[in-house]
mmCIF file of C-alpha atoms in Angstrom:
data_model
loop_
_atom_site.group_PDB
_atom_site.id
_atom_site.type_symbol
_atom_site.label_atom_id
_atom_site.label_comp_id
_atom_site.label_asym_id
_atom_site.label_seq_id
_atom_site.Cartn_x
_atom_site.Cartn_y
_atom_site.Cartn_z
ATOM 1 C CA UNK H 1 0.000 0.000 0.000
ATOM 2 C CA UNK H 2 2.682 2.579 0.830
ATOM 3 C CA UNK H 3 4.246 1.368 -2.166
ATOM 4 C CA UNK H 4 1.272 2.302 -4.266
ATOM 5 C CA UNK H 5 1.218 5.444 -2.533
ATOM 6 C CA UNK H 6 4.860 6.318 -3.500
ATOM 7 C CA UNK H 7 4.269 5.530 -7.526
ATOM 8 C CA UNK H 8 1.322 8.364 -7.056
ATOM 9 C CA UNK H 9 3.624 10.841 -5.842
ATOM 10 C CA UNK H 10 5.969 9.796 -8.535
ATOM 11 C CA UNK H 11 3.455 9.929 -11.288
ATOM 12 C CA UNK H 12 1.867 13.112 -10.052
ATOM 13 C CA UNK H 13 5.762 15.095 -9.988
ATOM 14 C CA UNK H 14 6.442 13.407 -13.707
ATOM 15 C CA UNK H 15 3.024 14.988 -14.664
ATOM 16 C CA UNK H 16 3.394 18.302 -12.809
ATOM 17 C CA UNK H 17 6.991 18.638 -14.791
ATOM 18 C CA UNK H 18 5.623 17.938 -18.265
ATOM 19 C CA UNK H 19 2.957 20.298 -17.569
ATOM 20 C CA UNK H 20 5.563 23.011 -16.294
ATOM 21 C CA UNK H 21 7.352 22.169 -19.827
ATOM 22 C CA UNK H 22 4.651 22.501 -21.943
ATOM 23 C CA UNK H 23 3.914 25.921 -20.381
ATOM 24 C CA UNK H 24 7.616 26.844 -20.752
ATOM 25 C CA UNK H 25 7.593 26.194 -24.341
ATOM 26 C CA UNK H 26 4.154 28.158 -25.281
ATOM 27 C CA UNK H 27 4.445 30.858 -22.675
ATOM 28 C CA UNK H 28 3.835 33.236 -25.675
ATOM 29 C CA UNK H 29 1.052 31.658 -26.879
ATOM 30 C CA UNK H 30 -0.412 31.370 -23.455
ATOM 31 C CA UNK H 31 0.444 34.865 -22.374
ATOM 32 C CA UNK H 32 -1.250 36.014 -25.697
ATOM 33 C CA UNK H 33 -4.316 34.293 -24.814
ATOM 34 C CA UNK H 34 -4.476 35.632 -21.573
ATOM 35 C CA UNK H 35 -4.135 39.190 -23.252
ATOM 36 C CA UNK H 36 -6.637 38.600 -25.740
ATOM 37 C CA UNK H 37 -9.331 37.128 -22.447
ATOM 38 C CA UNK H 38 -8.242 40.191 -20.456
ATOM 39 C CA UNK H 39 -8.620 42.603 -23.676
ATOM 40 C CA UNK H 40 -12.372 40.909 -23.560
ATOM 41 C CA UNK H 41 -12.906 42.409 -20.055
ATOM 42 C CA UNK H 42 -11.968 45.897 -20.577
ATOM 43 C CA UNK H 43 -15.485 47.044 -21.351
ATOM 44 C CA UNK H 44 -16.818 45.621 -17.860
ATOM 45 C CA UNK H 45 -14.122 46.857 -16.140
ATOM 46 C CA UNK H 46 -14.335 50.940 -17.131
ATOM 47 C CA UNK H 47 -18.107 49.820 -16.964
ATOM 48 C CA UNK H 48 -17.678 48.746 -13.145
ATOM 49 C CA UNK H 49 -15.171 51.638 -12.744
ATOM 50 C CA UNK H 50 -18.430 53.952 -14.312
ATOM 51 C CA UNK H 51 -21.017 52.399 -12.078
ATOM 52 C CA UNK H 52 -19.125 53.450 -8.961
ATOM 53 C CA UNK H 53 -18.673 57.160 -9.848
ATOM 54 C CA UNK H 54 -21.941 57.103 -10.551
ATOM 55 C CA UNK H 55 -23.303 55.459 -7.545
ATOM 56 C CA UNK H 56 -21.259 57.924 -5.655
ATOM 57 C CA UNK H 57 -23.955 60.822 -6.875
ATOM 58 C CA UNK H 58 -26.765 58.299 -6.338
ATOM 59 C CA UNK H 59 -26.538 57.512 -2.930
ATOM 60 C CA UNK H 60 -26.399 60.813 -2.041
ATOM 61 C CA UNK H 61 -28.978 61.644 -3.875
ATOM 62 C CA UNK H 62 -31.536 58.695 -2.726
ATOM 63 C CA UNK H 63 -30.768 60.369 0.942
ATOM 64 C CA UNK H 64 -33.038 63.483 -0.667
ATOM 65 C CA UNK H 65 -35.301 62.063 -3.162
ATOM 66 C CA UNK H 66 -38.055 59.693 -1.582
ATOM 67 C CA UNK H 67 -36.006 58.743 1.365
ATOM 68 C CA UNK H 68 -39.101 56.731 2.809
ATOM 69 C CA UNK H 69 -39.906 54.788 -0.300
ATOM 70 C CA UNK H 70 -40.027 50.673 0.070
ATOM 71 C CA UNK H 71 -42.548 49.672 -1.908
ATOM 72 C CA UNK H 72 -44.885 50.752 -4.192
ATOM 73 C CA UNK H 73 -44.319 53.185 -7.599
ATOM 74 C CA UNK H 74 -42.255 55.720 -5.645
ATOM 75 C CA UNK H 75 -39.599 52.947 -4.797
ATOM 76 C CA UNK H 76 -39.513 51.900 -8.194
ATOM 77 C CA UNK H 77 -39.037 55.490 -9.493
ATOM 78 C CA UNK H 78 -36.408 56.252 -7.185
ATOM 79 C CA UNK H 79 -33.495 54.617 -8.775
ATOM 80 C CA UNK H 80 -34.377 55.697 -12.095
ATOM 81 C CA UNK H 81 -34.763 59.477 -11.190
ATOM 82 C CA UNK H 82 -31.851 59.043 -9.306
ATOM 83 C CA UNK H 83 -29.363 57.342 -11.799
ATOM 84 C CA UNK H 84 -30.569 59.918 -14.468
ATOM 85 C CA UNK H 85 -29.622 62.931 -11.977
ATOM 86 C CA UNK H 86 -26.474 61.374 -11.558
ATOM 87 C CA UNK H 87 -25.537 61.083 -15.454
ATOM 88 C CA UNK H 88 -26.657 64.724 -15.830
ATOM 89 C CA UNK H 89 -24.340 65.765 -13.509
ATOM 90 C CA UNK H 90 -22.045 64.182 -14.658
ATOM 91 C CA UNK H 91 -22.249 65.720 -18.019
ATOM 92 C CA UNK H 92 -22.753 68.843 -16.685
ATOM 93 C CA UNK H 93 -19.436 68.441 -14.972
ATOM 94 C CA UNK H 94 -17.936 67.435 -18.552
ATOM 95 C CA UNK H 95 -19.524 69.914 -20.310
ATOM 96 C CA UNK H 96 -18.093 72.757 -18.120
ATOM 97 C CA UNK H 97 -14.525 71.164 -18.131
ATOM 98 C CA UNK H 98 -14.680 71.102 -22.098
ATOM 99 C CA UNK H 99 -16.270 73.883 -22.371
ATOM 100 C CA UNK H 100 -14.030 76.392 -20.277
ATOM 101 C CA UNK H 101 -11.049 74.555 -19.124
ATOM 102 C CA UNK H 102 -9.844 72.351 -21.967
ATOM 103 C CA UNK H 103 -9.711 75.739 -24.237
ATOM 104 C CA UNK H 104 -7.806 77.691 -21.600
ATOM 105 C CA UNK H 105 -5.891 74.984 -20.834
ATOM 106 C CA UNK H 106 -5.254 74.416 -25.005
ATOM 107 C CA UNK H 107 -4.595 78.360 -24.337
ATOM 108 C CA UNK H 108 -1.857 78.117 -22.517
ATOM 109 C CA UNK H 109 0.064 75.049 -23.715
ATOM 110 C CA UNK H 110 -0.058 77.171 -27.288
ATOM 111 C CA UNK H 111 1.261 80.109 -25.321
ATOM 112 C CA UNK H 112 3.983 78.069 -23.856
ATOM 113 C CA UNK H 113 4.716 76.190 -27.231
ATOM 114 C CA UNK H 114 5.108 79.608 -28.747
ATOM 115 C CA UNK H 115 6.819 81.183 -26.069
ATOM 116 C CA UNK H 116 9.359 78.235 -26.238
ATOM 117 C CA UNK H 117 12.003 79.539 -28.408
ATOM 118 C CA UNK H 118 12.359 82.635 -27.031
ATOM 119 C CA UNK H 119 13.233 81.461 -23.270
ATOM 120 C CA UNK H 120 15.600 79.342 -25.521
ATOM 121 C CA UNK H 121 17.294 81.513 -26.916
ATOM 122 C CA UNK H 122 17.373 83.891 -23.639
ATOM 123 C CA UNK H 123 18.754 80.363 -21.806
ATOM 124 C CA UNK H 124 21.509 79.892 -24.275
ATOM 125 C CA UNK H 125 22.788 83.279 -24.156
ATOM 126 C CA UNK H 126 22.995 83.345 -20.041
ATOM 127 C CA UNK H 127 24.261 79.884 -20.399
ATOM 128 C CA UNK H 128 26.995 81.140 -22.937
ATOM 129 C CA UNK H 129 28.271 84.183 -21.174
ATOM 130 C CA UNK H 130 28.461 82.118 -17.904
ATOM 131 C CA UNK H 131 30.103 79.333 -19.313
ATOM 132 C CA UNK H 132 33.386 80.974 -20.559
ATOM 133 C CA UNK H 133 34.019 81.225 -16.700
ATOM 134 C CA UNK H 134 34.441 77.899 -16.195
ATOM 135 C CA UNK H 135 37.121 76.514 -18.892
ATOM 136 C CA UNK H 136 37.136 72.887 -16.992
ATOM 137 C CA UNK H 137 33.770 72.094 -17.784
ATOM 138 C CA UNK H 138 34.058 71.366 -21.747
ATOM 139 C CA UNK H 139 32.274 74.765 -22.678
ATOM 140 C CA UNK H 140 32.323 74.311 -26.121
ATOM 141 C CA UNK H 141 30.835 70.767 -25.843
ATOM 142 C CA UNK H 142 28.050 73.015 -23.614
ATOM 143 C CA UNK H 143 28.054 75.128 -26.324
ATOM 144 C CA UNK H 144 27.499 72.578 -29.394
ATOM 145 C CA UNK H 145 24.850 71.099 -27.305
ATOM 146 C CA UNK H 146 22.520 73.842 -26.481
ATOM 147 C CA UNK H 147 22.839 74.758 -30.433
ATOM 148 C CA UNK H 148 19.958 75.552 -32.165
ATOM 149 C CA UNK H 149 21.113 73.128 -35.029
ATOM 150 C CA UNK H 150 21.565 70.247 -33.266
ATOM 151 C CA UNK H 151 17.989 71.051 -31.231
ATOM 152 C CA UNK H 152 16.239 71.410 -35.119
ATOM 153 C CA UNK H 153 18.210 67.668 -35.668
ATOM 154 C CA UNK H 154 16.564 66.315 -32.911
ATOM 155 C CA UNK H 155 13.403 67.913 -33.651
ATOM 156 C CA UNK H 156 13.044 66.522 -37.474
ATOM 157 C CA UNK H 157 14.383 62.843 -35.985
ATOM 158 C CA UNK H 158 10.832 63.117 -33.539
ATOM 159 C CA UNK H 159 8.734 65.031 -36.681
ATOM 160 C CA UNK H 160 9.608 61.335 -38.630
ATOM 161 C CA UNK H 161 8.222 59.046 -36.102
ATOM 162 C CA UNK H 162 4.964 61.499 -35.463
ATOM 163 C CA UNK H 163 2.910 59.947 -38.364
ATOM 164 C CA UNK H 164 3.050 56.535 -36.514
ATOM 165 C CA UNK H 165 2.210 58.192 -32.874
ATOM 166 C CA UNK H 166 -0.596 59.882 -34.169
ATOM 167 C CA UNK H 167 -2.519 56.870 -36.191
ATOM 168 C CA UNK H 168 -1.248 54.503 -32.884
ATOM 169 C CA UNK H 169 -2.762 57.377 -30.721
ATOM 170 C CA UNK H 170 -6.553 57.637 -33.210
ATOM 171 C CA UNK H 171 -6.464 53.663 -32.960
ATOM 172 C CA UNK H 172 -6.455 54.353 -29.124
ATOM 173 C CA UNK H 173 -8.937 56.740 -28.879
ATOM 174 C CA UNK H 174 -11.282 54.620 -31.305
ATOM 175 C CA UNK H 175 -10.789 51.864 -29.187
ATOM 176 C CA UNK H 176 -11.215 53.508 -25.594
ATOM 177 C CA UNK H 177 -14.615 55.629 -27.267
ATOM 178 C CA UNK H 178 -16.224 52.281 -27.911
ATOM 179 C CA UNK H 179 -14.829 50.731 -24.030
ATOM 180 C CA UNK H 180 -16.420 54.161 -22.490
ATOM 181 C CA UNK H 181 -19.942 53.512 -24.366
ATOM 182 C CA UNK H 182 -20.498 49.699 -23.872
ATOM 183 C CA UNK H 183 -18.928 50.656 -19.978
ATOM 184 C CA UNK H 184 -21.575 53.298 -19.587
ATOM 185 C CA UNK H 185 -24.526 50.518 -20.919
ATOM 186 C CA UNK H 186 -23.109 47.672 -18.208
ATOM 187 C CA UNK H 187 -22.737 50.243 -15.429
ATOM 188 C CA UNK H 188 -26.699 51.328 -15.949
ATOM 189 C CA UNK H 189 -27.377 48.213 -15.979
ATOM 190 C CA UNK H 190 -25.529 47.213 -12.696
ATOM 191 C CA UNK H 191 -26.917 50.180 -11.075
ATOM 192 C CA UNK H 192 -30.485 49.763 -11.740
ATOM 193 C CA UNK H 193 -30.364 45.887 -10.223
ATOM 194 C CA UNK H 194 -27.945 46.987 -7.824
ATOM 195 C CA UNK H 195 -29.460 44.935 -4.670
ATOM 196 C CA UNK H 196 -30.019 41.960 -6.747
ATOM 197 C CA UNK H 197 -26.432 41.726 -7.692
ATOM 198 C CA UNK H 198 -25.561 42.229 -3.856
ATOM 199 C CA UNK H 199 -27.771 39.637 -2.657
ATOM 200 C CA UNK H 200 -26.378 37.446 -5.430
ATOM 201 C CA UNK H 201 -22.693 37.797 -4.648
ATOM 202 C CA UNK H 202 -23.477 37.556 -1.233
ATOM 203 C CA UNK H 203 -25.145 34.119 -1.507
ATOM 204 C CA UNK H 204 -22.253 32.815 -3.620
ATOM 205 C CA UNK H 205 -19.911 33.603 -1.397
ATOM 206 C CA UNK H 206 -22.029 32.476 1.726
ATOM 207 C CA UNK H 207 -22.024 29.246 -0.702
ATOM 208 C CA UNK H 208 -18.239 28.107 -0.918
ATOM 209 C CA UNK H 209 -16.663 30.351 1.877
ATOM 210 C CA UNK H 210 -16.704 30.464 5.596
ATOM 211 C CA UNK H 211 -19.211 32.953 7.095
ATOM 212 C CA UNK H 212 -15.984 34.645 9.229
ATOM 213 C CA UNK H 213 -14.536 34.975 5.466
ATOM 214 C CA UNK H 214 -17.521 36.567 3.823
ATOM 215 C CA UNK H 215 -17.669 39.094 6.839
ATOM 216 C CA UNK H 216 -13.989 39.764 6.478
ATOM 217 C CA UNK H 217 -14.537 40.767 3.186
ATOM 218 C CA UNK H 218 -17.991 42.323 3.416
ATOM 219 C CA UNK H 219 -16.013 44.795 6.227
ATOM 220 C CA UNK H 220 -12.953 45.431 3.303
ATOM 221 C CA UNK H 221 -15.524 45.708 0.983
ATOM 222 C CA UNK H 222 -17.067 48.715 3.096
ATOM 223 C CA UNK H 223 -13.986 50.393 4.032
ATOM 224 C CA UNK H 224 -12.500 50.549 0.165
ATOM 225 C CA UNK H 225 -15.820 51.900 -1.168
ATOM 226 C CA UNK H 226 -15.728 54.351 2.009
ATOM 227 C CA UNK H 227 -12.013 55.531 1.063
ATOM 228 C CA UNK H 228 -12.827 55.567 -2.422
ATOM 229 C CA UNK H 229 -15.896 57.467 -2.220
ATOM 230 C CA UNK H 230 -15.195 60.381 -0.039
ATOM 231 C CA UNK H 231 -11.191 60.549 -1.486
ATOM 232 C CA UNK H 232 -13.101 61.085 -4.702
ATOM 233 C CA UNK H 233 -15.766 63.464 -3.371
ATOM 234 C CA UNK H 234 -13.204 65.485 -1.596
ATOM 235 C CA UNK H 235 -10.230 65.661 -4.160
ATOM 236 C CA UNK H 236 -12.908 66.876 -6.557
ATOM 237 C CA UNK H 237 -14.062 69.323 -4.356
ATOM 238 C CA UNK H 238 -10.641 70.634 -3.187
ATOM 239 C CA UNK H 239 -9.148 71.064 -6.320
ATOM 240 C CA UNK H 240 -12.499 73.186 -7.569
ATOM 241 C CA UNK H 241 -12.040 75.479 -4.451
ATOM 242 C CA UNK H 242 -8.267 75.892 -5.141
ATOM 243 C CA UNK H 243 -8.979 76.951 -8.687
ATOM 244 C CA UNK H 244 -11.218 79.648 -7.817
ATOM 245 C CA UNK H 245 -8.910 81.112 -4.964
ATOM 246 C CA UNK H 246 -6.112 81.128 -7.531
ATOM 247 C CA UNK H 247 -8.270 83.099 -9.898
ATOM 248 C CA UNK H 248 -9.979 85.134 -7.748
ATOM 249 C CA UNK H 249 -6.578 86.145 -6.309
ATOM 250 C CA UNK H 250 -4.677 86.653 -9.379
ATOM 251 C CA UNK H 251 -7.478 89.018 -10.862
ATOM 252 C CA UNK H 252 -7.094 91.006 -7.511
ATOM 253 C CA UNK H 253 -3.332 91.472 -8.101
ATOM 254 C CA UNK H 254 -4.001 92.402 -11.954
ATOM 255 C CA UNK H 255 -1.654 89.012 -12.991
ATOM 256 C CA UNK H 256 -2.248 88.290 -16.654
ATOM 257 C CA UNK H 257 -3.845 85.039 -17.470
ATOM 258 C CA UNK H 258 -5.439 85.226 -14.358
ATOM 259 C CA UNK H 259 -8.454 82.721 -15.994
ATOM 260 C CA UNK H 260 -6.383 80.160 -18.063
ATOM 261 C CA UNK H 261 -4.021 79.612 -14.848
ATOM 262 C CA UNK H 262 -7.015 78.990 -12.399
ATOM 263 C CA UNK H 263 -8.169 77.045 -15.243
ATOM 264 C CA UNK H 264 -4.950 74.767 -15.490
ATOM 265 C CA UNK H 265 -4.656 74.766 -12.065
ATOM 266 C CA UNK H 266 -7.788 73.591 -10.975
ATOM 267 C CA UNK H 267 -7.585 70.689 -13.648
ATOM 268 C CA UNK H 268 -3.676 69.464 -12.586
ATOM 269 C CA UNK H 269 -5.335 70.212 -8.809
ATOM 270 C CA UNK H 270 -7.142 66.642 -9.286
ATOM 271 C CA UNK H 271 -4.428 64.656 -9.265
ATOM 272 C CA UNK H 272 -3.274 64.580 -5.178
ATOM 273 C CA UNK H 273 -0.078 66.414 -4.207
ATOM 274 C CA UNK H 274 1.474 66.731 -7.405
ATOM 275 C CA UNK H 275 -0.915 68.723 -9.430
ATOM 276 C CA UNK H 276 -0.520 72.044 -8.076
ATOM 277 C CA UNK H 277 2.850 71.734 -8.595
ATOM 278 C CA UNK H 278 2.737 70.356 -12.020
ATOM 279 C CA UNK H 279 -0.007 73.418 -12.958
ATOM 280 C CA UNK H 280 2.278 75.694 -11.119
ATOM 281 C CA UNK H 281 5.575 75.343 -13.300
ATOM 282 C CA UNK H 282 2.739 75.698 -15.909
ATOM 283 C CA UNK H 283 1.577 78.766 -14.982
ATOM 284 C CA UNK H 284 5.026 80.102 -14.411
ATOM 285 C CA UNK H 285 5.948 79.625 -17.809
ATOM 286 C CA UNK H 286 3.186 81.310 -19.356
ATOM 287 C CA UNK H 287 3.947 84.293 -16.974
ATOM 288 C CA UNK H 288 7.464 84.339 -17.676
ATOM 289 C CA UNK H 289 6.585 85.551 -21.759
ATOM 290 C CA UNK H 290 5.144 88.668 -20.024
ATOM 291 C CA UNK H 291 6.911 89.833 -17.146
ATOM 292 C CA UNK H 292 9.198 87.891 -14.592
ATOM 293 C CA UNK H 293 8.118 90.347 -12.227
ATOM 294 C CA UNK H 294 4.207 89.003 -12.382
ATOM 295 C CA UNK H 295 5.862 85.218 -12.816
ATOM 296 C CA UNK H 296 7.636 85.891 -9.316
ATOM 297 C CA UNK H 297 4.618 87.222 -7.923
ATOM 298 C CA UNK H 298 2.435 84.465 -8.766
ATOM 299 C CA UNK H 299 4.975 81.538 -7.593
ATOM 300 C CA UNK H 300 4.674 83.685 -4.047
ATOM 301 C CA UNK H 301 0.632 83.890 -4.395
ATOM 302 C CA UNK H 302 0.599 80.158 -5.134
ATOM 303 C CA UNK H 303 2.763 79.352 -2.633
ATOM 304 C CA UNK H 304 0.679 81.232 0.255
ATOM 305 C CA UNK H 305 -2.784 79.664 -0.990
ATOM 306 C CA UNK H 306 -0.869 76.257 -1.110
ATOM 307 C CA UNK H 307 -0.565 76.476 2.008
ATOM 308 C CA UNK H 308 -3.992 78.008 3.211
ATOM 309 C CA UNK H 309 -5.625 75.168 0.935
ATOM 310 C CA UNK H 310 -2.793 72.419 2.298
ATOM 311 C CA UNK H 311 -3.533 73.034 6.059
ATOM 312 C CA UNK H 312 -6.910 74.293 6.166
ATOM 313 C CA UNK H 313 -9.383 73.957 3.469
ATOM 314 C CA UNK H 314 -8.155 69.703 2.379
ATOM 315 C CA UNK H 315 -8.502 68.616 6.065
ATOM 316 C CA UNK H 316 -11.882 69.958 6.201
ATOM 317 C CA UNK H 317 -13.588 68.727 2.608
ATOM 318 C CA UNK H 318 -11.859 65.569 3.040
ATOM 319 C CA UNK H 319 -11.311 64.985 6.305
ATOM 320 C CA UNK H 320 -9.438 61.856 7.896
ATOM 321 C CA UNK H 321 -11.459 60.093 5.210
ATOM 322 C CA UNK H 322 -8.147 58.649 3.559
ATOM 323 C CA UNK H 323 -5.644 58.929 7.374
ATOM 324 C CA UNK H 324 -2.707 57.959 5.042
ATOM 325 C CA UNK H 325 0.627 59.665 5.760
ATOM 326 C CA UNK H 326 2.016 62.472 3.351
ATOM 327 C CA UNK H 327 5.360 59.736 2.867
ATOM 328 C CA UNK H 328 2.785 57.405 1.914
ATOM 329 C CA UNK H 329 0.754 59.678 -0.065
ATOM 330 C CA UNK H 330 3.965 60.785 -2.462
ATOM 331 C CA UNK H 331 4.848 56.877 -2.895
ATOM 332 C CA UNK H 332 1.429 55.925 -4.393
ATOM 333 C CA UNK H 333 1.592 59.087 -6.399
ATOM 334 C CA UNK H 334 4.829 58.542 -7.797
ATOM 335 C CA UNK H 335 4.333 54.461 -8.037
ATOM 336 C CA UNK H 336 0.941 54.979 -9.545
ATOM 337 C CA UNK H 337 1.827 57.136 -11.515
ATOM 338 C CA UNK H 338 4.891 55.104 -13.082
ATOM 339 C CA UNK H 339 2.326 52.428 -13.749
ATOM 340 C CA UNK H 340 -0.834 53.512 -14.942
ATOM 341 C CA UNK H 341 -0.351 57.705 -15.577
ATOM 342 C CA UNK H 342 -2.732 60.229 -14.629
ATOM 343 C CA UNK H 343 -5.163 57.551 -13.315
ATOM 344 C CA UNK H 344 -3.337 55.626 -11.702
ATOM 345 C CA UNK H 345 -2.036 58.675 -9.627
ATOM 346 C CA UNK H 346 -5.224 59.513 -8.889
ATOM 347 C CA UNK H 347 -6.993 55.702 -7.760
ATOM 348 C CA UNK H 348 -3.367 54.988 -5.822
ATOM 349 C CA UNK H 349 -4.058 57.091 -2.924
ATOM 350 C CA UNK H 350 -7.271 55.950 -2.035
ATOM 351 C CA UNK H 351 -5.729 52.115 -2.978
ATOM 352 C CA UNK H 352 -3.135 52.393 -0.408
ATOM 353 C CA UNK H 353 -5.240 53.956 2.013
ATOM 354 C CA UNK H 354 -7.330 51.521 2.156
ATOM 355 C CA UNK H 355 -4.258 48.771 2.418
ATOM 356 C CA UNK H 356 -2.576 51.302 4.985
ATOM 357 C CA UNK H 357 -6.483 51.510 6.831
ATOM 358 C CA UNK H 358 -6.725 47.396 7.157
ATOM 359 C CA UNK H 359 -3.072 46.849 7.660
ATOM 360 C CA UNK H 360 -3.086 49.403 11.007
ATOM 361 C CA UNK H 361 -6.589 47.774 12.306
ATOM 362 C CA UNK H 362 -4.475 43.974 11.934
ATOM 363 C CA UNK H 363 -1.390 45.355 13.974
ATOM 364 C CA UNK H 364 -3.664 47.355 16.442
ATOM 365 C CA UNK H 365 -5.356 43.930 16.998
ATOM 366 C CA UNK H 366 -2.502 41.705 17.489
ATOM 367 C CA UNK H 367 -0.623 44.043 19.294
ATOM 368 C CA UNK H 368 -3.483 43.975 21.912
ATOM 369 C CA UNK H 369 -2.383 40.647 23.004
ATOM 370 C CA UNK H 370 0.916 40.636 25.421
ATOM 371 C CA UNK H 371 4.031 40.710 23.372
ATOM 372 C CA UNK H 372 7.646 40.921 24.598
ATOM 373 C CA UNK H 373 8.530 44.362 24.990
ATOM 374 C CA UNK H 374 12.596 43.398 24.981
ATOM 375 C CA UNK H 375 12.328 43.273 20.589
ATOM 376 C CA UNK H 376 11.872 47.069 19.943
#
């Protein structure tokens, strides 16, 4: 019998190493079918992303419109009216973004592309008459590099490769118009049989798991749509506030492009910590084809409403809704944003505030139990 037993476990290794083999040999046919599956989901997944922005508006929303509703034509209206309320303000929220701060903010990238050559040129002379001063530093290697012939080089070697970026880039934007439409259709969907969906899930996992396991992740269920929500909510908020105190204060100190800089910086303001910076060295560099004077005087208005909007107004729209340290909060911009751009600066916060939320709650908990105090 034991003999038996050892020919399984020999037969079962022999089989587990072919398999590993076979995988080994076709790992890029396998990892292409994976691509192509995942590919498949892309429409559900900006639809589930969809359903939750949405569902953000509705349930606030449902806590004004027929609150008391359980039965009857009233509860069956609510969602509806609800869900549509939520779409058009959501397109009103698109519509004012494309409608006043995409232009300015096309405005001022045109005023920076055009300004471009000019703080060139002023760079390259102030580089030039400085670096004759310091004969140990290769200054006419400095010199060949920051010339405008070699710049126009490098210039026509990009202009070559621009046809291919731009049909790769309409392919994209093709693609993502059609993920965005089918996403919106699933996400209505999902929304309007949201509680049958719940109960469904819930009885599934009730089902095949543990009932300690299915509260465990009902609870990180609640806290992640929690973070998410209000993170969301807040950052939207805070950067909208910060864009009119920008442009309310630069029209008070008669700073040109007082609109198109609120503009940019309300729109870079979404993206947490970063933005203002990023719309800052924006701003700057539309200034600085004016008047350095105004550009210095902005970077010191900025600053001091940084700070004002830093210590007092954030805390108070968001709260300790995300409780995730600044350290923390530049390492999922920075990580998020190496790996997934704009967005995934934006969704990293809230993501690691939610692991940072659970994680503390685990070491509170075991550290309530005696531990020897001789480690630390």
């Amino acid at each position: 019998m034991v003999r038996v037993k050892h020919y399984k476990q020999i037969i079962a290794a022999i089989i587990l190493a072919g398999i590993m083999v076979m995988i080994a040999l076709r790992i890029s046919d396998i990892t292409s079918w994976l691509g192509k599956i995942l590919e498949a989901f892309v429409p559900l997944v900006v639809g589930a992303c969809i359903a939750f922005v949405l569902d953000i508006l509705i349930v606030r929303y449902e806590r004004f419109i027929l609150p008391n509703a359980t039965a009857g034509w009233k509860a069956k209206l609510r969602r509806p009216l609800c869900l549509t309320l939520a779409l058009l303000t959501i397109g009103l929220i698109l519509y004012v973004i494309a409608r006043m701060a995409i232009p300015q903010l096309v405005h001022s990238l045109s005023i920076i592309v055009t300004a471009l050559p000019t703080l060139y040129n002023d760079f390259e002379s102030w580089v030039s008459s400085y670096v004759t001063m310091l004969p140990d530093f290769g200054n006419q290697a400095i010199i060949n590099t920051l010339n405008g012939g070699s710049m126009i080089g490098e210039l026509k070697q990009w202009g070559t490769k621009g046809g291919t970026y731009i049909v790769n880039a309409m392919g994209s934007v093709v693609e993502w118009t059609f993920n965005i439409i089918i996403g919106l259709i699933f996400a209505i969907y999902m929304l309007l049989d949201k509680e049958r969906l719940l109960t469904q899930t819930k009885r599934i996992l009730c089902a095949y798991l543990p009932d300690k396991r299915v509260e465990q992740g009902a609870y990180v269920g609640r806290v992640a749509i929690d973070t998410f929500s209000n993170f969301f909510v807040g950052q939207f908020l805070d950067a909208l506030v910060l864009g009119v105190l920008v442009g309310i204060t630069l029209a008070l100190f008669n700073i040109s492009y007082a609109l198109t800089i609120a503009c940019v910086i309300g729109l870079t303001g979404l993206i947490p910590l970063l933005g203002i910076y990023i719309g800052g060295v924006m701003g700057a560099i539309i200034l600085l084809t004016v008047s350095p004077m105004e550009a210095f005087i902005y970077v010191v208005i900025l600053e001091v409403l940084h700070q004002i909007e830093s210590n007092f107004i954030y805390p108070k729209i968001v709260g300790n809704s995300v409780g995730l340290p600044g350290l923390w909060v530049f390492a999922a911009v920075i990580v998020g944003g190496s790996l997934y751009g704009v967005v995934g600066m934006i969704a990293g916060v809230p993501l690691v505030a939610t692991i940072y939320k659970l994680l503390m709650e685990d070491v509170d908990k075991r550290l309530s139990k005696p531990y020897d105090t001789s480690l630390f």
